[in-house]
Tab-separated table of C-alpha atoms and ligand atoms in Angstrom:
chain	number	residue	atom	x	y	z
S	12	MET	CA	14.735	45.726	20.184
S	13	ALA	CA	16.798	42.634	19.902
S	14	ILE	CA	16.503	39.034	20.907
S	15	GLU	CA	18.974	36.888	21.025
S	16	VAL	CA	19.990	33.616	22.516
S	17	THR	CA	23.130	32.564	23.860
S	18	GLN	CA	24.704	29.427	25.835
S	19	GLY	CA	26.371	29.897	29.157
S	20	ASP	CA	26.581	31.085	33.053
S	21	ILE	CA	24.024	33.431	33.658
S	22	THR	CA	26.102	34.934	36.527
S	23	GLN	CA	28.854	35.758	33.625
S	24	ILE	CA	27.372	37.521	31.186
S	25	PRO	CA	27.212	41.726	31.814
S	26	VAL	CA	23.702	43.062	31.158
S	27	ASP	CA	21.751	45.572	33.393
S	28	ALA	CA	19.348	42.578	34.866
S	29	ILE	CA	19.935	39.376	35.572
S	30	VAL	CA	16.538	37.376	35.794
S	31	ASN	CA	16.729	34.839	38.697
S	32	ALA	CA	14.563	31.748	38.462
S	33	ALA	CA	13.490	31.708	42.001
S	34	ASN	CA	11.226	30.257	44.713
S	35	GLU	CA	8.376	32.389	46.475
S	36	GLY	CA	10.455	32.192	49.586
S	37	LEU	CA	12.763	33.830	47.696
S	38	LYS	CA	15.233	31.482	50.153
S	39	GLY	CA	17.828	30.575	47.245
S	40	GLY	CA	18.278	26.702	46.251
S	41	GLY	CA	19.660	24.655	43.351
S	42	GLY	CA	20.066	25.583	39.869
S	43	VAL	CA	20.281	28.878	38.320
S	44	ASP	CA	18.947	30.288	41.748
S	45	GLY	CA	22.372	29.126	43.564
S	46	ALA	CA	24.698	29.495	40.989
S	47	ILE	CA	23.460	33.343	41.332
S	48	HIS	CA	23.753	33.520	45.078
S	49	ARG	CA	26.672	32.315	44.734
S	50	ALA	CA	28.424	34.798	42.399
S	51	GLY	CA	26.358	37.483	43.763
S	52	GLY	CA	27.714	37.437	47.135
S	53	PRO	CA	25.432	37.465	50.554
S	54	ASP	CA	23.398	41.263	49.848
S	55	ILE	CA	21.536	39.712	46.995
S	56	MET	CA	19.807	36.965	49.981
S	57	LYS	CA	20.138	39.958	52.782
S	58	GLU	CA	17.527	41.889	50.356
S	59	CYS	CA	15.601	38.501	49.357
S	60	ARG	CA	14.882	38.196	53.120
S	61	GLN	CA	14.098	41.694	53.696
S	62	ILE	CA	11.283	41.331	50.895
S	63	GLY	CA	10.432	37.587	51.890
S	64	HIS	CA	8.085	36.215	49.799
S	65	CYS	CA	7.144	36.491	45.677
S	66	PRO	CA	4.175	34.493	44.339
S	67	THR	CA	4.126	32.794	41.680
S	68	GLY	CA	4.322	34.619	38.308
S	69	GLU	CA	5.642	37.837	39.754
S	70	ALA	CA	8.231	39.532	40.300
S	71	VAL	CA	10.961	41.433	42.775
S	72	ILE	CA	13.777	43.194	42.254
S	73	THR	CA	17.220	43.681	44.786
S	74	THR	CA	21.392	44.603	44.341
S	75	ALA	CA	23.317	42.296	42.041
S	76	GLY	CA	25.809	42.541	44.828
S	77	GLU	CA	28.846	41.501	43.123
S	78	LEU	CA	27.307	40.271	39.698
S	79	PRO	CA	28.115	42.198	36.204
S	80	ALA	CA	24.724	43.590	36.595
S	81	LYS	CA	22.781	46.555	37.947
S	82	LYS	CA	19.980	44.589	39.511
S	83	VAL	CA	18.421	41.585	39.960
S	84	ILE	CA	14.605	40.821	39.297
S	85	HIS	CA	13.708	37.179	40.734
S	86	THR	CA	10.849	35.755	39.594
S	87	VAL	CA	8.647	32.920	40.304
S	88	GLY	CA	7.956	30.479	37.628
S	89	PRO	CA	4.603	27.489	38.477
S	90	VAL	CA	6.035	23.970	38.780
S	91	TRP	CA	4.724	21.643	36.019
S	92	ASN	CA	2.035	19.397	36.889
S	93	ASP	CA	0.278	18.129	34.652
S	94	GLY	CA	-0.612	21.462	32.342
S	95	ASN	CA	-4.235	21.928	33.530
S	96	LYS	CA	-3.672	24.491	37.050
S	97	ASN	CA	-2.146	27.452	34.734
S	98	GLU	CA	1.033	26.732	34.743
S	99	GLU	CA	1.337	28.396	31.257
S	100	GLU	CA	-0.174	31.595	31.863
S	101	LEU	CA	1.693	31.065	35.311
S	102	LEU	CA	5.504	31.378	33.255
S	103	ALA	CA	3.844	33.870	31.166
S	104	ASN	CA	2.991	36.317	33.775
S	105	ALA	CA	6.507	35.700	34.833
S	106	TYR	CA	8.898	37.297	31.768
S	107	ARG	CA	5.939	39.724	31.100
S	108	ASN	CA	6.203	41.001	35.499
S	109	SER	CA	10.114	40.545	34.973
S	110	MET	CA	9.919	42.598	32.264
S	111	LYS	CA	7.337	44.782	33.627
S	112	VAL	CA	9.617	45.858	36.760
S	113	ALA	CA	12.554	46.038	34.533
S	114	ASP	CA	11.100	48.944	32.498
S	115	GLU	CA	9.936	50.533	35.761
S	116	ASN	CA	13.387	51.007	36.846
S	117	GLY	CA	15.080	51.628	33.404
S	118	LEU	CA	16.955	48.669	33.625
S	119	MET	CA	17.282	48.499	29.369
S	120	SER	CA	19.289	44.855	28.593
S	121	ILE	CA	17.871	41.877	30.515
S	122	SER	CA	18.582	38.359	30.858
S	123	PHE	CA	16.690	35.326	30.914
S	124	PRO	CA	17.391	31.964	32.256
S	125	ASN	CA	15.115	28.982	30.900
S	126	ILE	CA	12.849	30.181	33.941
S	127	SER	CA	10.718	26.574	35.491
S	128	THR	CA	12.772	24.182	33.568
S	129	GLY	CA	14.709	22.424	36.070
S	130	ILE	CA	14.254	21.193	38.461
S	131	TYR	CA	9.980	22.606	38.808
S	132	GLY	CA	9.635	20.494	35.306
S	133	PHE	CA	8.088	22.413	33.076
S	134	PRO	CA	8.252	20.892	28.877
S	135	LYS	CA	11.006	22.797	27.378
S	136	GLU	CA	10.125	23.305	23.893
S	137	LYS	CA	6.233	24.790	25.627
S	138	ALA	CA	8.598	26.901	28.179
S	139	ALA	CA	10.749	27.979	25.391
S	140	GLN	CA	7.661	29.267	23.275
S	141	ILE	CA	6.556	30.989	26.194
S	142	ALA	CA	8.930	32.710	26.677
S	143	ILE	CA	9.809	34.042	23.307
S	144	GLU	CA	5.957	35.304	22.604
S	145	THR	CA	5.500	36.641	25.920
S	146	VAL	CA	8.655	39.313	25.468
S	147	LYS	CA	8.022	39.843	21.921
S	148	GLY	CA	4.357	41.044	23.170
S	149	PHE	CA	6.325	43.074	25.974
S	150	LEU	CA	8.503	45.077	23.598
S	151	ASN	CA	6.348	45.337	20.720
S	152	ASN	CA	3.332	46.652	21.994
S	153	PRO	CA	3.815	49.511	23.018
S	154	ARG	CA	7.117	49.277	21.519
S	155	ARG	CA	10.336	49.029	23.638
S	156	ASP	CA	13.945	49.692	22.702
S	157	PHE	CA	15.086	46.402	25.133
S	158	ASP	CA	18.248	44.154	24.713
S	159	VAL	CA	16.491	40.728	25.954
S	160	LYS	CA	19.420	37.854	26.232
S	161	PHE	CA	17.452	34.223	26.458
S	162	VAL	CA	20.661	32.338	28.256
S	163	CYS	CA	20.661	28.814	27.731
S	164	PHE	CA	22.867	26.593	29.964
S	165	ASP	CA	21.587	23.151	28.729
S	166	ASN	CA	22.275	22.148	25.190
S	167	GLU	CA	18.573	21.140	24.355
S	168	ASN	CA	17.003	23.869	25.868
S	169	LEU	CA	19.830	25.718	23.303
S	170	GLU	CA	18.964	23.969	20.111
S	171	ILE	CA	14.918	24.858	21.123
S	172	TYR	CA	15.362	28.635	21.689
S	173	GLN	CA	17.524	28.819	18.235
S	174	LYS	CA	14.977	26.597	16.096
S	175	ILE	CA	11.895	29.226	17.717
S	176	LEU	CA	13.706	32.312	17.052
S	177	ASN	CA	15.010	30.851	12.985
S	178	GLU	CA	11.224	30.358	12.272
S	179	LYS	CA	10.036	33.430	13.216
C	201	AR6	N1	23.459	29.932	34.286
C	201	AR6	C1	22.074	29.549	32.842
C	201	AR6	N2	21.231	28.822	33.464
C	201	AR6	C2	21.514	28.164	34.144
C	201	AR6	C3	22.413	28.082	35.201
C	201	AR6	C4	23.503	29.041	35.672
C	201	AR6	N3	24.555	29.310	35.666
C	201	AR6	N4	22.491	27.096	36.392
C	201	AR6	C5	20.748	26.127	35.793
C	201	AR6	N5	20.068	26.856	34.616
C	201	AR6	P1	16.033	25.910	37.981
C	201	AR6	P2	13.213	26.290	37.711
C	201	AR6	C6	19.301	26.387	34.060
C	201	AR6	O1	16.081	24.209	37.826
C	201	AR6	O2	12.922	25.190	36.509
C	201	AR6	C7	15.717	26.493	42.485
C	201	AR6	O3	16.234	25.535	43.658
C	201	AR6	C8	18.886	24.868	34.069
C	201	AR6	O4	19.850	24.418	33.487
C	201	AR6	O5	17.299	26.073	38.277
C	201	AR6	O6	12.525	27.570	37.739
C	201	AR6	C9	15.033	28.068	42.717
C	201	AR6	O7	15.211	27.811	44.207
C	201	AR6	C10	17.178	24.895	33.972
C	201	AR6	O8	17.149	25.512	32.290
C	201	AR6	O9	15.317	26.662	38.094
C	201	AR6	C11	13.764	27.611	42.925
C	201	AR6	O10	13.627	26.314	44.023
C	201	AR6	C12	17.489	26.613	33.775
C	201	AR6	O11	18.003	27.385	34.198
C	201	AR6	C13	13.419	26.540	42.106
C	201	AR6	O12	14.839	25.673	41.830
C	201	AR6	C14	15.824	26.524	35.450
C	201	AR6	O13	16.662	25.819	36.260
C	201	AR6	C15	13.240	26.412	40.739
C	201	AR6	O14	13.264	25.492	39.491
């Protein structure tokens, strides 16, 4: 088991599965979702349309199109409201269900963007704690041999992840 943090564009880093921070309609959008569809080409959207919908906290899988990956796992993080709308549990679900889909499909290396911390406004520090705890929990119980990369785009997230991972 390996967890690492790196900075960059998630569409450029080869792995088995790239996780997308999508919306419930799987309609594409800005942020990392836009970057994934742009770099991966139209086949990803074709499969998203066939699937149609993904509830917050769940995850679905499509082709990776032209991306350097076998599959894209689309998950939907929560929109941050005031913290009393179950946001923390829903974010944990998004990470856990993405890992579960990777596991079910035999995808052993997986990269995550910082789900919900862009347009959806989730506080970054809290989101990073949840992401790391949830992924570690999944990898340890039962023990599983995955390579997980947290791909940070902005410096703030990178520093937060480095701090948390170095502390533990
Ligand atoms: N590679 C890695 N991370 C990226 C990239 C990239 N190329 N581009 C942006 N990020 P966001 P959300 C980071 O807004 O908050 C979309 O419209 C970004 O800096 O992409 O979950 C969807 O369709 C931030 O840290 O996703 C949904 O409607 C992180 O990715 C909505 O946004 C997540 O920011 C989802 O919002």
